[in-house]
Structures are given as structure tokens and as C-alpha cells.
Amino acid sequence: MKEILPSPPPLVRNQHEAVKELFHTHVVPSYGRFDLVFSHGAGSFVYDVAGKRYLDLGGGIAVCALGHANAEITQALVAQSQKLVHVSNLYYHEPQGRLAQQLARLIGPGKVFFSNSGAEANEGLYKLARKFGHEEGRFEILTAVNSFHGRTLAGIAATGQDKVKKGFEPMVAGFRHVPFNDLPAACAALSPATVAILIEGIQGEGGITPATPEYLLGLRAWCDEKKLLLLLDGVQCGHFRSGRFQSFQRILEGVPGGDRFVPDGVSMAKSLGGGFPIGAFWVREPFADLLGAGTHATTFGGTPLACAVALKILEVIERERLADNARSLGAWLLAELQRVANAYPQVLKGARGLGLMIGFELLEKEKIPALAASEKSAALQFVNRLHEAGVLTIPSGNQVVRLLPALNLTRMQAEEGIAIIERVVKELAT
Ligand SMILES: *Cc1c(COP(=O)(O)O)cnc(C)c1O
């Protein structure tokens, strides 16, 4: 009864193992990787080297806004690369100016600085805040418990999770964490050195927790009163994922005073380039010229190629009304996950999120017999079972599994995803 299934053809198995072997020998092992080796994708599907198809509900961690191998992105890449890939920021070029114009149109009057990643976009916000408070000797930035802001030295100091800091002490000075969605706690934490507060509109790595409208409006009033900068990390929750360009716009929809809310700075990356690396931060008008000539720079920031791709992605998202798709399909997915959670309370605690940024929470590992024995977290084991079943998702902490799919995910694909998730939940329930 041992060998019921034939083993995979040797060539296929070898490619999987050969690629992994290259990594084991030559790549710094700083990532915990899943046992999957991918070769190509199309839309919301991605294929491993053995030809198995996966429905990608992780979107490369909220990056592949238009899915894989999008023809219009390819076209934009090819066309721009035939004209100008890079000139450096010693000169002007049209794509960077146009992209900055578009981002400011979507947030509010202000200006944009381009970087290459989310962590680097946040670094720019830290420097902006320090410049803002410098003459008064203010430098301290408050951030939230369970936040995530990137893996640079200042990024791990800003991040409100101990696991990213361990082994890299001493931390960059000038960051302190306060409980999320707790306005009195933020107010109580104010010191004479405080200059800004940075939060995610929806905490991503922290388990998919949206800021409340009261928190956002309260922080705005408090920051105005105390002369603090209100900075939002929109790296994961931004770029129409919530159903609006930035998640604070969605959270404050229909809330009295909500349409007048504007933060002082917003960082972006992930979906901004749809897989091509680009980050940015927007800064509100009165502070837009704080970082003057010579104060901040990066070689690759806002290349013609990166900006041409980002412009094309914005164009496609708006033309195809993908924000509306994120809103309606996200609402459907969330309702379905809540239905599954209600049907299987012995496995799922519930589901939450906004638009196509959704998390469902598993019970503690010890309470799910099929998961209790393993060393791995419940979320990790669930994600592995979904891989077996042909769906990609992203763990967030020990008990939450995240969906961050392409904004052009279809209803049929969403239905396929829910059916598979429900099947895996059902297996764990029996
Ligand atoms: C991913 C992420 C970052 C870091 O972005 P990188 O491009 O990995 O540097 C920062 N903030 C949030 C909220 C993120 O999700």
C-alpha cells in the first residue's frame, strides 16, 4: 500500500529541487519560504515548475494590483524602456512629474518624493518629521503597537513588534509605541520631544485591523493642537485596495467631517508599481518644501521606467473601475468568510477587513485537533493546506490568514477561492 501515486517525472522533480538547492547554497536564508517554486503567471493564476495551477489570493503581498503578466504593464515596460530607463535625479523627465501630479490629485494638495520600497518611503517620512521639529529640538515619532513599517534600522525601530527588533539592538532612537485605535493613550504619550505620529490606515502585518473614524479624526485634531505631523503608512492598505485610493478615505466615507480630513504625509509602495519596484511619499502643501535641495535623495527613485509603469497601473485601475471591484468583491468575500466562520465556529473565529484587504482568524492552535500537534502556527498550517488545494494566501501573525488579491480578481475566481477555503475549513472541523 506504499506507492499508490506514481512519483512525479524526474525532470520536474529535479527542477523544483534544483532551484531550491541554488537558494540553499547561494541565497542568504533570511526568509522562511514555502516549499513552492513558481515559473509563470497569468492574471490571478500562477503556475509552479511542475505545472500545477494556483489561484493567487495573496497578490505577492498586496503588490500585483493587476495580477500576473498583465499585457498593458508589459507594453508600458517595453515602450518606456525603448525610450529612457534611467537618467538620475540630476535631471527632469516627464513620467516622474506626471506620476507625482496623479498621486497628489488622488490625495490632496501637496508634493511627492519617489523611493524604491515601502521601508524607504517611510524613512523619508521620518526625515521629514525630524526636519519639521529640528529647530525646537523635537524628533520623537509615535507609532502603534502591532504596526509594521519595514525592515531598515529605522523601520524596525518604528515597527511595534518585538520580533523584528530581536538581535538588532540598539534601536534607532526616537520611536515610541502606543496602543492602536486608542486616542487617550496617544495623547498621554506626548512628550516635549514628540514631533509626529505614524500609523497604518489598516494594520496589515498586525492582523488586518482598520483604524476607526473616531481615531483618525481625533488624531487630526490633536496633531493640529500640538503641532505634530500626522503620518499614514499606506504601503499595504493603499492604492485602491480598500475601495478608495487611500484607506483613510474609505474609513471616513460618510462620517461627519470626514471629507475634510487630510493627513500631513502618506507613504506608498507595494501596489504602486504592480510588481515593478517603486515607493513614494506624499507630503501636504504647507510642509511640501521642507526637504529642500540636497536634504534627501536616492539614485533609483522615480526612474522614467518605474513611473511609466505606475502611471499605466493608475490608468487601468481608473478606466476599469477596479476600486469599485475591490469594494464590491471584497464585501462579497468578507460576507462569505463570515458565513463560513459562522458555520464552523470550531475552526474560525471570524473575518474582518475592507475591500480586498481581508483577514480570517483561526481559533488557537490547541483548540483545533488537526493542527494542535505541529510546531507551526495555526495560520502557517492553514496556508500550507491551502497550497495543497491550489490557493495562495498570506499568514498574518499566528492566527490570521490574509487575502490581498489583484484588484481585477473576478467573481468566478473569488467563488473558486471561497469554495476551496471552505473545504479546508470543513476538513479541519471533522
Ligand atoms: C510591506 C510594508 C512596508 C515595507 O515595505 P517594503 O517595500 O517591504 O520595504 C511598510 N509598511 C507596511 C504597512 C507594509 O505592509
mmCIF file of C-alpha atoms in Angstrom, residues 154-317:
data_model
loop_
_atom_site.group_PDB
_atom_site.id
_atom_site.type_symbol
_atom_site.label_atom_id
_atom_site.label_comp_id
_atom_site.label_asym_id
_atom_site.label_seq_id
_atom_site.Cartn_x
_atom_site.Cartn_y
_atom_site.Cartn_z
ATOM 1 C CA ALA A 154 14.677 52.989 11.469
ATOM 2 C CA GLY A 155 11.883 50.759 10.096
ATOM 3 C CA ILE A 156 12.354 48.114 12.795
ATOM 4 C CA ALA A 157 12.605 50.841 15.436
ATOM 5 C CA ALA A 158 9.285 52.248 14.154
ATOM 6 C CA THR A 159 7.614 48.828 13.903
ATOM 7 C CA GLY A 160 5.572 47.947 17.003
ATOM 8 C CA GLN A 161 6.522 44.249 17.078
ATOM 9 C CA ASP A 162 9.412 42.848 19.124
ATOM 10 C CA LYS A 163 10.139 40.006 16.695
ATOM 11 C CA VAL A 164 11.591 42.369 14.037
ATOM 12 C CA LYS A 165 13.912 44.066 16.556
ATOM 13 C CA LYS A 166 15.423 40.985 18.200
ATOM 14 C CA GLY A 167 19.160 40.720 17.651
ATOM 15 C CA PHE A 168 19.490 44.150 16.046
ATOM 16 C CA GLU A 169 19.677 46.325 19.163
ATOM 17 C CA PRO A 170 20.422 49.090 19.915
ATOM 18 C CA MET A 171 17.378 50.529 18.166
ATOM 19 C CA VAL A 172 17.485 53.833 16.310
ATOM 20 C CA ALA A 173 16.432 56.416 18.896
ATOM 21 C CA GLY A 174 13.282 58.470 18.729
ATOM 22 C CA PHE A 175 10.409 55.978 18.337
ATOM 23 C CA ARG A 176 7.823 55.017 20.946
ATOM 24 C CA HIS A 177 4.811 52.706 20.569
ATOM 25 C CA VAL A 178 1.258 53.419 21.677
ATOM 26 C CA PRO A 179 -1.822 51.124 21.537
ATOM 27 C CA PHE A 180 -3.620 51.340 18.154
ATOM 28 C CA ASN A 181 -7.096 52.942 17.932
ATOM 29 C CA ASP A 182 -6.615 54.444 21.402
ATOM 30 C CA LEU A 183 -6.656 58.250 21.239
ATOM 31 C CA PRO A 184 -6.267 58.867 25.004
ATOM 32 C CA ALA A 185 -3.171 56.614 25.018
ATOM 33 C CA ALA A 186 -1.601 58.633 22.190
ATOM 34 C CA CYS A 187 -2.373 61.918 23.952
ATOM 35 C CA ALA A 188 -0.939 60.589 27.209
ATOM 36 C CA ALA A 189 2.280 59.545 25.456
ATOM 37 C CA LEU A 190 3.070 63.078 24.268
ATOM 38 C CA SER A 191 6.487 64.303 25.401
ATOM 39 C CA PRO A 192 8.214 67.655 24.762
ATOM 40 C CA ALA A 193 10.276 65.838 22.097
ATOM 41 C CA THR A 194 7.291 64.406 20.165
ATOM 42 C CA VAL A 195 7.006 65.647 16.611
ATOM 43 C CA ALA A 196 4.766 63.155 14.761
ATOM 44 C CA ILE A 197 2.605 60.063 14.901
ATOM 45 C CA LEU A 198 2.724 57.390 12.182
ATOM 46 C CA ILE A 199 0.000 54.759 11.790
ATOM 47 C CA GLU A 200 -1.322 52.371 9.142
ATOM 48 C CA GLY A 201 -4.866 53.089 7.947
ATOM 49 C CA ILE A 202 -5.429 49.337 8.181
ATOM 50 C CA GLN A 203 -2.798 47.364 10.087
ATOM 51 C CA GLY A 204 -1.595 44.644 7.718
ATOM 52 C CA GLU A 205 1.087 42.520 9.366
ATOM 53 C CA GLY A 206 -0.659 43.178 12.674
ATOM 54 C CA GLY A 207 -3.708 41.108 11.686
ATOM 55 C CA ILE A 208 -5.936 43.322 9.446
ATOM 56 C CA THR A 209 -7.192 45.947 11.857
ATOM 57 C CA PRO A 210 -8.687 49.141 10.354
ATOM 58 C CA ALA A 211 -8.311 52.456 12.173
ATOM 59 C CA THR A 212 -11.647 53.737 13.452
ATOM 60 C CA PRO A 213 -13.045 57.029 12.071
ATOM 61 C CA GLU A 214 -13.008 58.496 15.602
ATOM 62 C CA TYR A 215 -9.325 57.646 15.960
ATOM 63 C CA LEU A 216 -8.372 59.284 12.646
ATOM 64 C CA LEU A 217 -10.424 62.442 13.321
ATOM 65 C CA GLY A 218 -9.237 62.592 16.923
ATOM 66 C CA LEU A 219 -5.588 62.274 15.896
ATOM 67 C CA ARG A 220 -6.051 65.034 13.320
ATOM 68 C CA ALA A 221 -7.441 67.487 15.879
ATOM 69 C CA TRP A 222 -4.795 66.520 18.457
ATOM 70 C CA CYS A 223 -1.926 66.857 15.929
ATOM 71 C CA ASP A 224 -3.213 70.317 14.913
ATOM 72 C CA GLU A 225 -3.410 71.394 18.542
ATOM 73 C CA LYS A 226 0.068 70.100 19.495
ATOM 74 C CA LYS A 227 1.831 70.957 16.219
ATOM 75 C CA LEU A 228 2.522 67.317 15.337
ATOM 76 C CA LEU A 229 2.657 65.727 11.900
ATOM 77 C CA LEU A 230 0.008 63.065 11.239
ATOM 78 C CA LEU A 231 1.680 60.459 9.020
ATOM 79 C CA LEU A 232 -0.097 57.494 7.415
ATOM 80 C CA ASP A 233 1.633 54.345 6.165
ATOM 81 C CA GLY A 234 -0.415 53.404 3.109
ATOM 82 C CA VAL A 235 2.109 50.905 1.764
ATOM 83 C CA GLN A 236 -0.178 47.877 2.128
ATOM 84 C CA CYS A 237 -3.685 49.324 2.551
ATOM 85 C CA GLY A 238 -3.330 51.997 -0.145
ATOM 86 C CA HIS A 239 -3.696 52.104 -3.919
ATOM 87 C CA PHE A 240 -7.460 51.455 -4.123
ATOM 88 C CA ARG A 241 -7.277 48.163 -2.199
ATOM 89 C CA SER A 242 -9.840 49.427 0.329
ATOM 90 C CA GLY A 243 -12.196 50.661 -2.408
ATOM 91 C CA ARG A 244 -10.756 54.202 -2.300
ATOM 92 C CA PHE A 245 -7.259 55.386 -3.177
ATOM 93 C CA GLN A 246 -6.170 55.534 0.468
ATOM 94 C CA SER A 247 -7.831 53.544 3.234
ATOM 95 C CA PHE A 248 -8.437 56.667 5.368
ATOM 96 C CA GLN A 249 -10.672 57.970 2.549
ATOM 97 C CA ARG A 250 -12.721 54.770 2.718
ATOM 98 C CA ILE A 251 -12.814 54.639 6.513
ATOM 99 C CA LEU A 252 -14.042 58.249 6.724
ATOM 100 C CA GLU A 253 -16.690 57.946 3.986
ATOM 101 C CA GLY A 254 -19.984 59.395 5.172
ATOM 102 C CA VAL A 255 -18.520 60.311 8.564
ATOM 103 C CA PRO A 256 -19.301 63.938 9.566
ATOM 104 C CA GLY A 257 -16.139 65.983 9.000
ATOM 105 C CA GLY A 258 -14.520 63.021 7.236
ATOM 106 C CA ASP A 259 -14.274 64.713 3.837
ATOM 107 C CA ARG A 260 -12.150 67.491 5.354
ATOM 108 C CA PHE A 261 -9.604 65.050 6.850
ATOM 109 C CA VAL A 262 -6.156 65.234 5.272
ATOM 110 C CA PRO A 263 -3.018 63.699 6.798
ATOM 111 C CA ASP A 264 0.331 65.507 6.595
ATOM 112 C CA GLY A 265 2.197 62.651 4.930
ATOM 113 C CA VAL A 266 1.338 59.327 3.245
ATOM 114 C CA SER A 267 3.788 56.572 2.278
ATOM 115 C CA MET A 268 3.145 54.251 -0.658
ATOM 116 C CA ALA A 269 4.802 51.257 -2.367
ATOM 117 C CA LYS A 270 3.595 47.652 -2.934
ATOM 118 C CA SER A 271 0.716 48.043 -5.480
ATOM 119 C CA LEU A 272 2.081 51.382 -6.738
ATOM 120 C CA GLY A 273 4.302 49.566 -9.252
ATOM 121 C CA GLY A 274 2.268 46.371 -9.578
ATOM 122 C CA GLY A 275 5.469 44.338 -9.099
ATOM 123 C CA PHE A 276 7.947 46.818 -10.518
ATOM 124 C CA PRO A 277 9.788 48.287 -7.511
ATOM 125 C CA ILE A 278 8.740 51.834 -6.674
ATOM 126 C CA GLY A 279 7.805 53.645 -3.469
ATOM 127 C CA ALA A 280 6.752 57.204 -2.748
ATOM 128 C CA PHE A 281 5.635 59.568 -0.059
ATOM 129 C CA TRP A 282 3.207 62.434 -0.450
ATOM 130 C CA VAL A 283 3.516 65.452 1.840
ATOM 131 C CA ARG A 284 0.814 68.058 2.426
ATOM 132 C CA GLU A 285 1.225 71.525 0.963
ATOM 133 C CA PRO A 286 2.482 73.606 3.903
ATOM 134 C CA PHE A 287 5.272 71.068 4.534
ATOM 135 C CA ALA A 288 5.937 70.135 0.899
ATOM 136 C CA ASP A 289 9.139 72.199 0.593
ATOM 137 C CA LEU A 290 10.629 71.242 3.991
ATOM 138 C CA LEU A 291 13.041 68.798 2.358
ATOM 139 C CA GLY A 292 14.959 71.281 0.217
ATOM 140 C CA ALA A 293 17.698 70.669 -2.352
ATOM 141 C CA GLY A 294 20.409 68.351 -1.054
ATOM 142 C CA THR A 295 18.493 67.096 2.016
ATOM 143 C CA HIS A 296 17.159 63.775 0.720
ATOM 144 C CA ALA A 297 17.918 61.598 -2.298
ATOM 145 C CA THR A 298 18.073 58.122 -3.775
ATOM 146 C CA THR A 299 19.692 57.043 -7.033
ATOM 147 C CA PHE A 300 16.824 54.951 -8.378
ATOM 148 C CA GLY A 301 13.900 56.998 -7.025
ATOM 149 C CA GLY A 302 11.242 57.658 -9.643
ATOM 150 C CA THR A 303 13.024 56.452 -12.765
ATOM 151 C CA PRO A 304 11.247 57.041 -16.081
ATOM 152 C CA LEU A 305 10.654 53.279 -16.323
ATOM 153 C CA ALA A 306 9.162 52.845 -12.829
ATOM 154 C CA CYS A 307 6.980 55.928 -13.221
ATOM 155 C CA ALA A 308 5.707 54.912 -16.664
ATOM 156 C CA VAL A 309 4.608 51.565 -15.224
ATOM 157 C CA ALA A 310 2.958 53.203 -12.187
ATOM 158 C CA LEU A 311 1.131 55.673 -14.454
ATOM 159 C CA LYS A 312 -0.186 52.801 -16.579
ATOM 160 C CA ILE A 313 -1.418 50.946 -13.483
ATOM 161 C CA LEU A 314 -3.307 54.040 -12.285
ATOM 162 C CA GLU A 315 -4.802 54.460 -15.747
ATOM 163 C CA VAL A 316 -6.011 50.845 -15.891
ATOM 164 C CA ILE A 317 -7.383 50.890 -12.320
#
